Amino acid sequence: MSKAVGPLSRGEAADKPPRRRAATIRDVAQAAAVSTATVSKFVNGGQRFSREVEARITAAIQQLGYRTNPLARGMITGRTGNLGIVILDIRNPHFTSLVKGASRVAAEAGMNLLFADAAESREPELALLQALFPQVDGLIVSARMPGAVVDWLRESAGKPVVFYGGPAPQPGLHSVGCDNHASGLMLGRHLRELGHRRISYVGFSAARWSEDRWQGLRDAFQGTQASLRHFDVPAPVAEEGERIASSVLLDAQTPEAVVAYNDLLALGLLSEARALGFRVPQQVSIAGFDNIAYGRYVTPSLTSVDIGSEATGEVAARHLLALLAGEPNLALHETVATRLVARDSTARPPDPGKP
Amino acid sequence: MSKAVGPLSRGEAADKPPRRRAATIRDVAQAAAVSTATVSKFVNGGQRFSREVEARITAAIQQLGYRTNPLARGMITGRTGNLGIVILDIRNPHFTSLVKGASRVAAEAGMNLLFADAAESREPELALLQALFPQVDGLIVSARMPGAVVDWLRESAGKPVVFYGGPAPQPGLHSVGCDNHASGLMLGRHLRELGHRRISYVGFSAARWSEDRWQGLRDAFQGTQASLRHFDVPAPVAEEGERIASSVLLDAQTPEAVVAYNDLLALGLLSEARALGFRVPQQVSIAGFDNIAYGRYVTPSLTSVDIGSEATGEVAARHLLALLAGEPNLALHETVATRLVARDSTARPPDPGKP
DNA sequence: TTGTATGCGTTATCAC
DNA sequence: GTGATAACGCATACAA
């Protein structure tokens, strides 16, 4: 009836701030001449109403610009409408894609994404998580989290968690990731078919599945005379690739091919290899994992295994939503497809050797 | 006293789920034999207590593992403890850095970051924002948002908003960004000093400040015989750079230097230029803006203007925090420093021309 | 189909 | 210093 939008209490006549406070369910109820319970049921759907009531409520909501307050709703339902995701390093395009995938699924489901970057942090991971926790309905976190964090997570029960990257850090937990052994095998076979015999792997042992990739790589050369060597870096970033390049390339065993735990390392290795005067791929082949977008734009373009970063984020989010919905038969682990992307940084070795 | 951690009500004896619900402020109050009001004041600091009460409360909180429920608090205080950030394309390293900067500041301030990627979306931007809105205390959004979104934002008053990227879309709004004209000027002078005369700019007119960079570029060549041409792409991504490369390079006026609105475009241009047989930088120089990390790893390495992406995120978040704190004398616009990063993709043109 | 009453966990106001 | 108590905005038994 009245044109005024806000409630009439609270000194409506005051002339200072004409700023109306947001309309509440009570305002709608009053305007529509029904009870708040009715409005609530209407808003949350799942029930039928008389045409008249429906029309009045719709009009009132429309007119008042009413939007339910998620905090108040959350207090009752225990749901926040948010999904949490904690990333190890947003600078890494692999994680960026992961976030993108999760973000899309969350948005489609009408949920928000609470984001945390564990970057650089030593211990604060737990603090980060604890801050996120009460504000989300479920979490997507790296399977590479410290044990203490995982313990806390499973004890602060009630909220589902999906781990990404590799198998869950402890049995009985949900996870999404690719088959890392198979990925390593895939890349190893590619190199083997090219005729490589001396392979060096630059791993990142802080990620458990670096070992799986390494094993896959070795298995690809089983029964051959190939010699494989293992290096390790403290962080899976381009700078470390650059730093370790000389050790790898000027090693006692000059490698015909260098495989890196991920593309960032590979990018650094590639760059430094060329700076050191190595011709890639003529003298040495270089490859990585993740298939980040920039692999296409370096010279030579980077051979990589696409481990479905964005799909991982999508599947993880979907899995989490299913968990939230109480889906009954949910596999503990979902595997994302991988695919070899052979580009120019891998080729036949200089001296093919004899079969 | 008792070892049991949870509250005793609610069928503690039931044997199904030993899962205790989270301790509330009432549990703490009871355990410490004080009122909830006292606990609340204690938790929120700012008042003195008797040694004994303090000890009892501390012990109770510790023992019960009490953490205040941000939703319940939010209902009263109107604050959520979250900052919202909406990004145009998380795939772009520029935005990634921005998020990183904002994320760090938010974490330091004990706040969470609610993240939304407007990627690809046509209109849903408004919907995204509306979903985020009630869950945050303030927002960091692109100055490139559609007018309707900006209007909505300023009408749904009460929550501070900081725009990033360039000047605020409407007067009176807060913003953080670099001086785009100066950045263009900086890069232009670099090219001028190298002796370039024929420049092509690949702009992205959907971003208002693409024009500023272009103007800066032109101003750098004021009073010279240089000829500048302007192209435009529908999206600031590498693929568009590749797509438009032939038009730019095989134009009636063969450019000595190509400047792109951002590094992604530059990367695409660089890659395609070489594919077309152009030698960079011998035949044509290429440069961009943003100084994304991958510029270092392409060949030749990319000259760019560092526009302080991460700093922008930091400053924006800090500015928002200040707004939230009701800081009195806050400038409407904060400028982030820029810096030319000259690398190998720019060099003297093939035929220097005479002064 | 609709309404009544209660409580979610917290902070703020005002007493004591 | 400390305590009662009334909100905050909403959803949900249960009653009608």
CSV table of C-alpha atoms in Angstrom, one decimal, chain A:
chain,number,residue,atom,x,y,z
A,1,MET,CA,0.0,0.0,0.0
A,2,SER,CA,2.4,2.6,1.2
A,3,LYS,CA,5.1,3.5,-1.2
A,4,ALA,CA,7.8,3.4,1.5
A,5,VAL,CA,9.9,0.3,1.1
A,6,GLY,CA,11.5,-0.1,4.5
A,7,PRO,CA,9.8,-0.9,7.7
A,8,LEU,CA,8.1,2.0,9.5
A,9,SER,CA,9.7,1.5,12.9
A,10,ARG,CA,13.2,2.8,13.5
A,11,GLY,CA,12.7,6.5,13.1
A,12,GLU,CA,11.6,6.4,9.5
A,13,ALA,CA,11.0,10.1,9.8
A,14,ALA,CA,14.6,10.8,10.7
A,15,ASP,CA,16.1,12.8,7.9
A,16,LYS,CA,19.8,11.8,8.2
A,17,PRO,CA,20.3,8.6,6.1
A,18,PRO,CA,17.5,7.8,3.8
A,19,ARG,CA,19.4,4.5,3.4
A,20,ARG,CA,16.9,1.8,3.9
A,21,ARG,CA,18.0,-1.4,5.5
A,22,ALA,CA,17.5,-4.5,3.5
A,23,ALA,CA,14.0,-6.0,3.6
A,24,THR,CA,13.5,-9.0,5.8
A,25,ILE,CA,11.2,-11.9,5.6
A,26,ARG,CA,8.9,-10.1,8.0
A,27,ASP,CA,8.6,-7.1,5.8
A,28,VAL,CA,7.6,-9.4,3.0
A,29,ALA,CA,5.1,-11.2,5.2
A,30,GLN,CA,3.5,-8.0,6.3
A,31,ALA,CA,3.3,-6.5,2.8
A,32,ALA,CA,1.8,-9.7,1.5
A,33,ALA,CA,-0.4,-10.1,4.5
A,34,VAL,CA,0.8,-13.6,5.3
A,35,SER,CA,2.9,-15.2,7.9
A,36,THR,CA,6.7,-15.3,7.8
A,37,ALA,CA,6.4,-19.1,7.7
A,38,THR,CA,4.5,-18.9,4.5
A,39,VAL,CA,7.0,-16.7,2.9
A,40,SER,CA,9.8,-18.9,4.0
A,41,LYS,CA,8.1,-22.0,2.5
A,42,PHE,CA,7.4,-20.1,-0.7
A,43,VAL,CA,10.9,-18.9,-1.1
A,44,ASN,CA,12.4,-22.3,-0.4
A,45,GLY,CA,9.9,-23.9,-2.8
A,46,GLY,CA,8.6,-27.4,-2.6
A,47,GLN,CA,5.1,-26.6,-1.7
A,48,ARG,CA,1.9,-25.4,-3.3
A,49,PHE,CA,0.1,-22.2,-2.6
A,50,SER,CA,-3.2,-20.6,-3.5
A,51,ARG,CA,-2.9,-18.4,-6.5
A,52,GLU,CA,-3.7,-15.4,-4.5
A,53,VAL,CA,-1.1,-15.9,-1.8
A,54,GLU,CA,1.5,-16.7,-4.4
A,55,ALA,CA,0.7,-13.6,-6.3
A,56,ARG,CA,0.9,-11.4,-3.2
A,57,ILE,CA,4.1,-12.8,-2.0
A,58,THR,CA,5.7,-12.6,-5.4
A,59,ALA,CA,4.7,-9.0,-5.7
A,60,ALA,CA,5.9,-8.1,-2.2
A,61,ILE,CA,9.3,-9.8,-2.8
A,62,GLN,CA,9.6,-8.0,-6.1
A,63,GLN,CA,8.7,-4.7,-4.8
A,64,LEU,CA,10.8,-4.8,-1.7
A,65,GLY,CA,13.7,-6.4,-3.5
A,66,TYR,CA,13.8,-9.0,-0.8
A,67,ARG,CA,16.7,-11.5,-0.8
A,68,THR,CA,17.0,-14.1,1.9
A,69,ASN,CA,19.8,-13.5,4.3
A,70,PRO,CA,22.2,-16.4,4.0
A,71,LEU,CA,23.7,-15.9,7.4
A,72,ALA,CA,20.4,-16.2,9.2
A,73,ARG,CA,19.4,-19.2,7.0
A,74,GLY,CA,22.7,-20.7,7.7
A,75,MET,CA,22.3,-20.5,11.5
A,76,ILE,CA,19.2,-22.7,11.2
A,77,THR,CA,20.1,-25.1,8.4
A,78,GLY,CA,23.8,-25.3,9.2
A,79,ARG,CA,24.5,-24.5,5.6
A,80,THR,CA,26.4,-21.5,4.3
A,81,GLY,CA,26.0,-21.8,0.6
A,82,ASN,CA,29.8,-21.7,0.2
A,83,LEU,CA,32.4,-24.1,-0.9
A,84,GLY,CA,35.9,-23.7,0.3
A,85,ILE,CA,39.0,-24.4,-1.8
A,86,VAL,CA,42.6,-24.2,-0.7
A,87,ILE,CA,45.3,-24.0,-3.2
A,88,LEU,CA,49.0,-24.5,-2.8
A,89,ASP,CA,50.1,-21.8,-5.2
A,90,ILE,CA,47.7,-19.7,-7.2
A,91,ARG,CA,50.7,-18.6,-9.4
A,92,ASN,CA,50.9,-22.1,-10.9
A,93,PRO,CA,48.5,-22.4,-13.9
A,94,HIS,CA,47.7,-25.9,-12.9
A,95,PHE,CA,46.0,-24.7,-9.8
A,96,THR,CA,44.5,-21.7,-11.6
A,97,SER,CA,42.7,-24.1,-13.9
A,98,LEU,CA,41.6,-26.2,-11.0
A,99,VAL,CA,40.1,-23.1,-9.4
A,100,LYS,CA,38.4,-22.2,-12.6
A,101,GLY,CA,36.8,-25.6,-12.9
A,102,ALA,CA,35.6,-25.6,-9.3
A,103,SER,CA,34.4,-22.1,-9.6
A,104,ARG,CA,32.2,-22.8,-12.6
A,105,VAL,CA,30.6,-25.8,-11.0
A,106,ALA,CA,30.0,-23.9,-7.8
A,107,ALA,CA,28.5,-21.0,-9.6
A,108,GLU,CA,26.2,-23.3,-11.6
A,109,ALA,CA,25.1,-24.8,-8.3
A,110,GLY,CA,24.4,-21.4,-6.9
A,111,MET,CA,27.2,-21.6,-4.4
A,112,ASN,CA,30.1,-19.3,-3.7
A,113,LEU,CA,33.7,-20.2,-3.6
A,114,LEU,CA,35.8,-19.3,-0.6
A,115,PHE,CA,39.4,-19.2,-1.7
A,116,ALA,CA,42.6,-19.6,0.2
A,117,ASP,CA,46.1,-19.6,-1.1
A,118,ALA,CA,48.5,-21.6,1.1
A,119,ALA,CA,51.4,-20.0,-0.8
A,120,GLU,CA,54.7,-19.9,0.9
A,121,SER,CA,53.2,-20.5,4.2
A,122,ARG,CA,54.9,-23.0,6.5
A,123,GLU,CA,52.4,-23.8,9.2
A,124,PRO,CA,49.6,-21.3,8.7
A,125,GLU,CA,47.8,-23.8,6.5
A,126,LEU,CA,45.9,-25.0,9.6
A,127,ALA,CA,45.0,-21.5,10.6
A,128,LEU,CA,43.9,-20.7,7.1
A,129,LEU,CA,41.7,-23.8,7.1
A,130,GLN,CA,40.3,-23.1,10.4
A,131,ALA,CA,39.3,-19.6,9.3
A,132,LEU,CA,37.6,-21.0,6.2
A,133,PHE,CA,36.0,-23.9,7.9
A,134,PRO,CA,33.0,-22.4,9.7
A,135,GLN,CA,32.1,-20.4,6.6
A,136,VAL,CA,31.8,-23.3,4.2
A,137,ASP,CA,29.7,-26.4,3.7
A,138,GLY,CA,32.5,-28.5,2.4
A,139,LEU,CA,36.1,-28.2,1.3
A,140,ILE,CA,38.4,-29.0,-1.6
A,141,VAL,CA,41.9,-29.3,-0.5
A,142,SER,CA,45.2,-30.6,-1.8
A,143,ALA,CA,46.1,-34.2,-1.0
A,144,ARG,CA,49.5,-32.7,-0.2
A,145,MET,CA,48.4,-31.2,3.0
A,146,PRO,CA,50.5,-31.9,6.1
A,147,GLY,CA,49.3,-34.7,8.3
A,148,ALA,CA,48.2,-32.4,11.1
A,149,VAL,CA,45.9,-30.6,8.8
A,150,VAL,CA,44.3,-33.8,7.6
A,151,ASP,CA,43.9,-35.0,11.1
A,152,TRP,CA,42.2,-31.8,12.1
A,153,LEU,CA,40.0,-32.0,9.1
A,154,ARG,CA,38.7,-35.5,9.8
A,155,GLU,CA,38.2,-34.8,13.4
A,156,SER,CA,36.3,-31.6,12.9
A,157,ALA,CA,33.9,-33.9,11.3
A,158,GLY,CA,30.5,-33.1,9.7
A,159,LYS,CA,31.8,-31.3,6.7
A,160,PRO,CA,32.8,-33.2,3.7
A,161,VAL,CA,36.2,-32.8,2.2
A,162,VAL,CA,37.5,-33.8,-1.2
A,163,PHE,CA,41.2,-34.0,-1.8
A,164,TYR,CA,42.7,-33.3,-5.2
A,165,GLY,CA,46.0,-34.1,-6.9
A,166,GLY,CA,46.4,-37.7,-6.0
A,167,PRO,CA,45.1,-40.3,-3.7
A,168,ALA,CA,43.8,-39.1,-0.4
A,169,PRO,CA,46.4,-38.7,2.3
A,170,GLN,CA,44.6,-41.2,4.5
A,171,PRO,CA,42.4,-44.1,3.7
A,172,GLY,CA,38.6,-43.5,3.8
A,173,LEU,CA,38.8,-40.0,2.5
A,174,HIS,CA,37.5,-38.7,-0.8
A,175,SER,CA,39.8,-37.7,-3.6
A,176,VAL,CA,40.0,-36.7,-7.2
A,177,GLY,CA,43.0,-36.9,-9.4
A,178,CYS,CA,44.7,-38.5,-12.4
A,179,ASP,CA,46.6,-41.8,-12.5
A,180,ASN,CA,50.1,-40.5,-12.0
A,181,HIS,CA,51.8,-43.8,-12.6
A,182,ALA,CA,49.9,-44.1,-15.9
A,183,SER,CA,50.9,-40.5,-16.8
A,184,GLY,CA,54.5,-41.3,-16.2
A,185,LEU,CA,54.2,-44.4,-18.2
A,186,MET,CA,52.6,-42.6,-21.1
A,187,LEU,CA,55.4,-40.0,-21.2
A,188,GLY,CA,58.1,-42.7,-20.8
A,189,ARG,CA,56.7,-44.7,-23.7
A,190,HIS,CA,56.8,-41.6,-25.8
A,191,LEU,CA,60.4,-41.1,-25.1
A,192,ARG,CA,61.2,-44.7,-25.5
A,193,GLU,CA,59.6,-44.8,-28.9
A,194,LEU,CA,61.7,-41.8,-29.9
A,195,GLY,CA,64.7,-43.9,-29.0
A,196,HIS,CA,65.9,-42.3,-25.8
A,197,ARG,CA,68.1,-44.3,-23.4
A,198,ARG,CA,69.4,-41.9,-20.9
A,199,ILE,CA,66.6,-40.2,-19.0
A,200,SER,CA,66.8,-37.8,-16.0
A,201,TYR,CA,63.8,-37.1,-13.9
A,202,VAL,CA,63.5,-33.9,-11.9
A,203,GLY,CA,61.1,-34.8,-9.2
A,204,PHE,CA,59.4,-32.9,-6.4
A,205,SER,CA,59.3,-35.4,-3.6
A,206,ALA,CA,57.2,-33.3,-1.3
A,207,ALA,CA,54.3,-34.4,-3.5
A,208,ARG,CA,53.8,-38.1,-2.9
A,209,TRP,CA,52.8,-38.7,-6.5
A,210,SER,CA,56.0,-37.4,-7.9
A,211,GLU,CA,57.2,-40.8,-7.1
A,212,ASP,CA,54.4,-42.4,-9.0
A,213,ARG,CA,55.3,-40.5,-12.1
A,214,TRP,CA,58.9,-41.5,-11.7
A,215,GLN,CA,57.8,-45.2,-11.3
A,216,GLY,CA,55.7,-45.0,-14.4
A,217,LEU,CA,58.6,-43.5,-16.3
A,218,ARG,CA,60.9,-46.3,-15.1
A,219,ASP,CA,58.3,-48.9,-16.0
A,220,ALA,CA,58.2,-47.6,-19.5
A,221,PHE,CA,61.8,-48.6,-19.9
A,222,GLN,CA,61.6,-51.9,-18.2
A,223,GLY,CA,63.5,-54.5,-20.1
A,224,THR,CA,65.6,-52.0,-22.0
A,225,GLN,CA,69.1,-50.9,-21.4
A,226,ALA,CA,68.0,-47.4,-20.5
A,227,SER,CA,69.5,-45.7,-17.6
A,228,LEU,CA,67.3,-43.4,-15.5
A,229,ARG,CA,68.5,-40.9,-12.9
A,230,HIS,CA,66.5,-39.0,-10.3
A,231,PHE,CA,66.9,-35.4,-9.1
A,232,ASP,CA,64.8,-33.5,-6.7
A,233,VAL,CA,63.8,-29.9,-6.2
A,234,PRO,CA,62.4,-28.2,-3.1
A,235,ALA,CA,59.7,-26.4,-4.9
A,236,PRO,CA,57.9,-27.1,-8.2
A,237,VAL,CA,58.5,-23.7,-9.8
A,238,ALA,CA,60.3,-22.4,-12.8
A,239,GLU,CA,63.1,-20.8,-10.9
A,240,GLU,CA,64.0,-24.2,-9.4
A,241,GLY,CA,64.1,-25.7,-12.9
A,242,GLU,CA,66.5,-23.0,-13.9
A,243,ARG,CA,68.6,-23.6,-10.8
A,244,ILE,CA,69.0,-27.3,-11.2
A,245,ALA,CA,69.4,-27.3,-14.9
A,246,SER,CA,73.2,-27.3,-15.0
A,247,SER,CA,73.4,-30.2,-12.4
A,248,VAL,CA,71.1,-32.2,-14.6
A,249,LEU,CA,72.6,-31.4,-18.0
A,250,LEU,CA,76.2,-31.4,-17.0
A,251,ASP,CA,75.8,-34.6,-14.9
A,252,ALA,CA,78.2,-37.5,-15.3
A,253,GLN,CA,75.5,-39.0,-17.4
A,254,THR,CA,74.5,-36.5,-20.0
A,255,PRO,CA,70.8,-37.1,-20.4
A,256,GLU,CA,69.1,-37.5,-23.8
A,257,ALA,CA,65.8,-36.5,-22.2
A,258,VAL,CA,64.8,-34.6,-19.1
A,259,VAL,CA,61.4,-35.1,-17.6
A,260,ALA,CA,60.2,-32.7,-15.0
A,261,TYR,CA,57.6,-33.2,-12.3
A,262,ASN,CA,55.6,-30.3,-13.8
A,263,ASP,CA,55.6,-27.8,-16.6
A,264,LEU,CA,56.8,-24.9,-14.5
A,265,LEU,CA,60.0,-26.9,-13.7
A,266,ALA,CA,60.2,-27.9,-17.4
A,267,LEU,CA,59.9,-24.3,-18.5
A,268,GLY,CA,62.8,-23.3,-16.2
A,269,LEU,CA,64.9,-26.3,-17.4
A,270,LEU,CA,64.1,-25.5,-21.0
A,271,SER,CA,65.1,-21.9,-20.7
A,272,GLU,CA,68.3,-22.6,-18.8
A,273,ALA,CA,69.2,-25.5,-21.1
A,274,ARG,CA,69.2,-23.2,-24.1
A,275,ALA,CA,71.0,-20.5,-22.1
A,276,LEU,CA,73.7,-23.1,-21.5
A,277,GLY,CA,74.0,-23.8,-25.2
A,278,PHE,CA,72.0,-27.0,-25.4
A,279,ARG,CA,69.9,-27.3,-28.5
A,280,VAL,CA,66.4,-28.5,-27.6
A,281,PRO,CA,65.3,-31.0,-28.8
A,282,GLN,CA,68.2,-31.9,-31.0
A,283,GLN,CA,70.6,-32.5,-28.1
A,284,VAL,CA,68.2,-33.0,-25.3
A,285,SER,CA,64.5,-33.5,-25.1
A,286,ILE,CA,62.5,-31.9,-22.3
A,287,ALA,CA,59.0,-32.6,-21.1
A,288,GLY,CA,56.7,-32.1,-18.1
A,289,PHE,CA,53.3,-32.6,-16.7
A,290,ASP,CA,50.2,-30.4,-16.5
A,291,ASN,CA,50.0,-29.1,-20.0
A,292,ILE,CA,49.8,-25.5,-18.9
A,293,ALA,CA,48.8,-23.0,-21.5
A,294,TYR,CA,52.2,-21.4,-21.8
A,295,GLY,CA,53.8,-24.6,-23.0
A,296,ARG,CA,52.5,-23.7,-26.4
A,297,TYR,CA,54.2,-20.4,-26.5
A,298,VAL,CA,57.7,-21.2,-25.5
A,299,THR,CA,60.4,-22.3,-28.0
A,300,PRO,CA,60.4,-25.2,-28.7
A,301,SER,CA,56.9,-25.8,-27.6
A,302,LEU,CA,56.7,-28.1,-24.6
A,303,THR,CA,55.7,-31.7,-24.7
A,304,SER,CA,53.6,-32.4,-21.7
A,305,VAL,CA,51.0,-34.8,-20.2
A,306,ASP,CA,47.7,-33.1,-19.8
A,307,ILE,CA,46.5,-34.2,-16.4
A,308,GLY,CA,43.1,-32.5,-16.7
A,309,SER,CA,43.6,-29.7,-14.3
A,310,GLU,CA,40.4,-28.0,-15.0
A,311,ALA,CA,38.5,-31.2,-15.1
A,312,THR,CA,39.9,-32.1,-11.7
A,313,GLY,CA,38.5,-28.9,-10.3
A,314,GLU,CA,35.1,-29.6,-11.8
A,315,VAL,CA,35.0,-33.2,-10.7
A,316,ALA,CA,36.1,-32.3,-7.2
A,317,ALA,CA,33.4,-29.7,-6.9
A,318,ARG,CA,30.8,-32.0,-8.3
A,319,HIS,CA,31.9,-34.7,-6.0
A,320,LEU,CA,31.7,-32.4,-3.1
A,321,LEU,CA,28.2,-31.3,-4.1
A,322,ALA,CA,27.2,-35.0,-4.3
A,323,LEU,CA,28.6,-35.6,-0.8
A,324,LEU,CA,26.7,-32.6,0.4
A,325,ALA,CA,23.5,-34.0,-1.2
A,326,GLY,CA,24.1,-37.2,0.7
A,327,GLU,CA,24.5,-39.2,-2.5
A,328,PRO,CA,24.7,-42.8,-1.4
A,329,ASN,CA,27.0,-44.7,-3.8
A,330,LEU,CA,29.9,-42.5,-4.2
A,331,ALA,CA,33.3,-43.9,-5.1
A,332,LEU,CA,36.0,-42.8,-2.8
A,333,HIS,CA,38.3,-41.8,-5.6
A,334,GLU,CA,37.5,-40.4,-9.0
A,335,THR,CA,40.1,-40.6,-11.7
A,336,VAL,CA,40.5,-37.8,-14.3
A,337,ALA,CA,41.7,-38.7,-17.8
A,338,THR,CA,45.2,-37.9,-18.9
A,339,ARG,CA,46.6,-37.4,-22.4
A,340,LEU,CA,50.0,-37.0,-23.9
A,341,VAL,CA,50.5,-33.7,-25.7
A,342,ALA,CA,53.6,-34.2,-27.9
A,343,ARG,CA,55.1,-31.0,-29.1
A,344,ASP,CA,58.4,-29.8,-30.3
A,345,SER,CA,60.6,-30.1,-27.2
A,346,THR,CA,60.9,-33.9,-27.6
A,347,ALA,CA,62.4,-35.6,-30.6
A,348,ARG,CA,64.7,-38.5,-31.5
A,349,PRO,CA,68.0,-38.3,-29.5
A,350,PRO,CA,71.2,-37.3,-31.3
A,351,ASP,CA,72.6,-40.8,-31.5
A,352,PRO,CA,69.7,-43.3,-31.7
A,353,GLY,CA,71.7,-46.2,-30.3
A,354,LYS,CA,71.0,-49.7,-31.6
A,355,PRO,CA,68.0,-51.8,-30.6
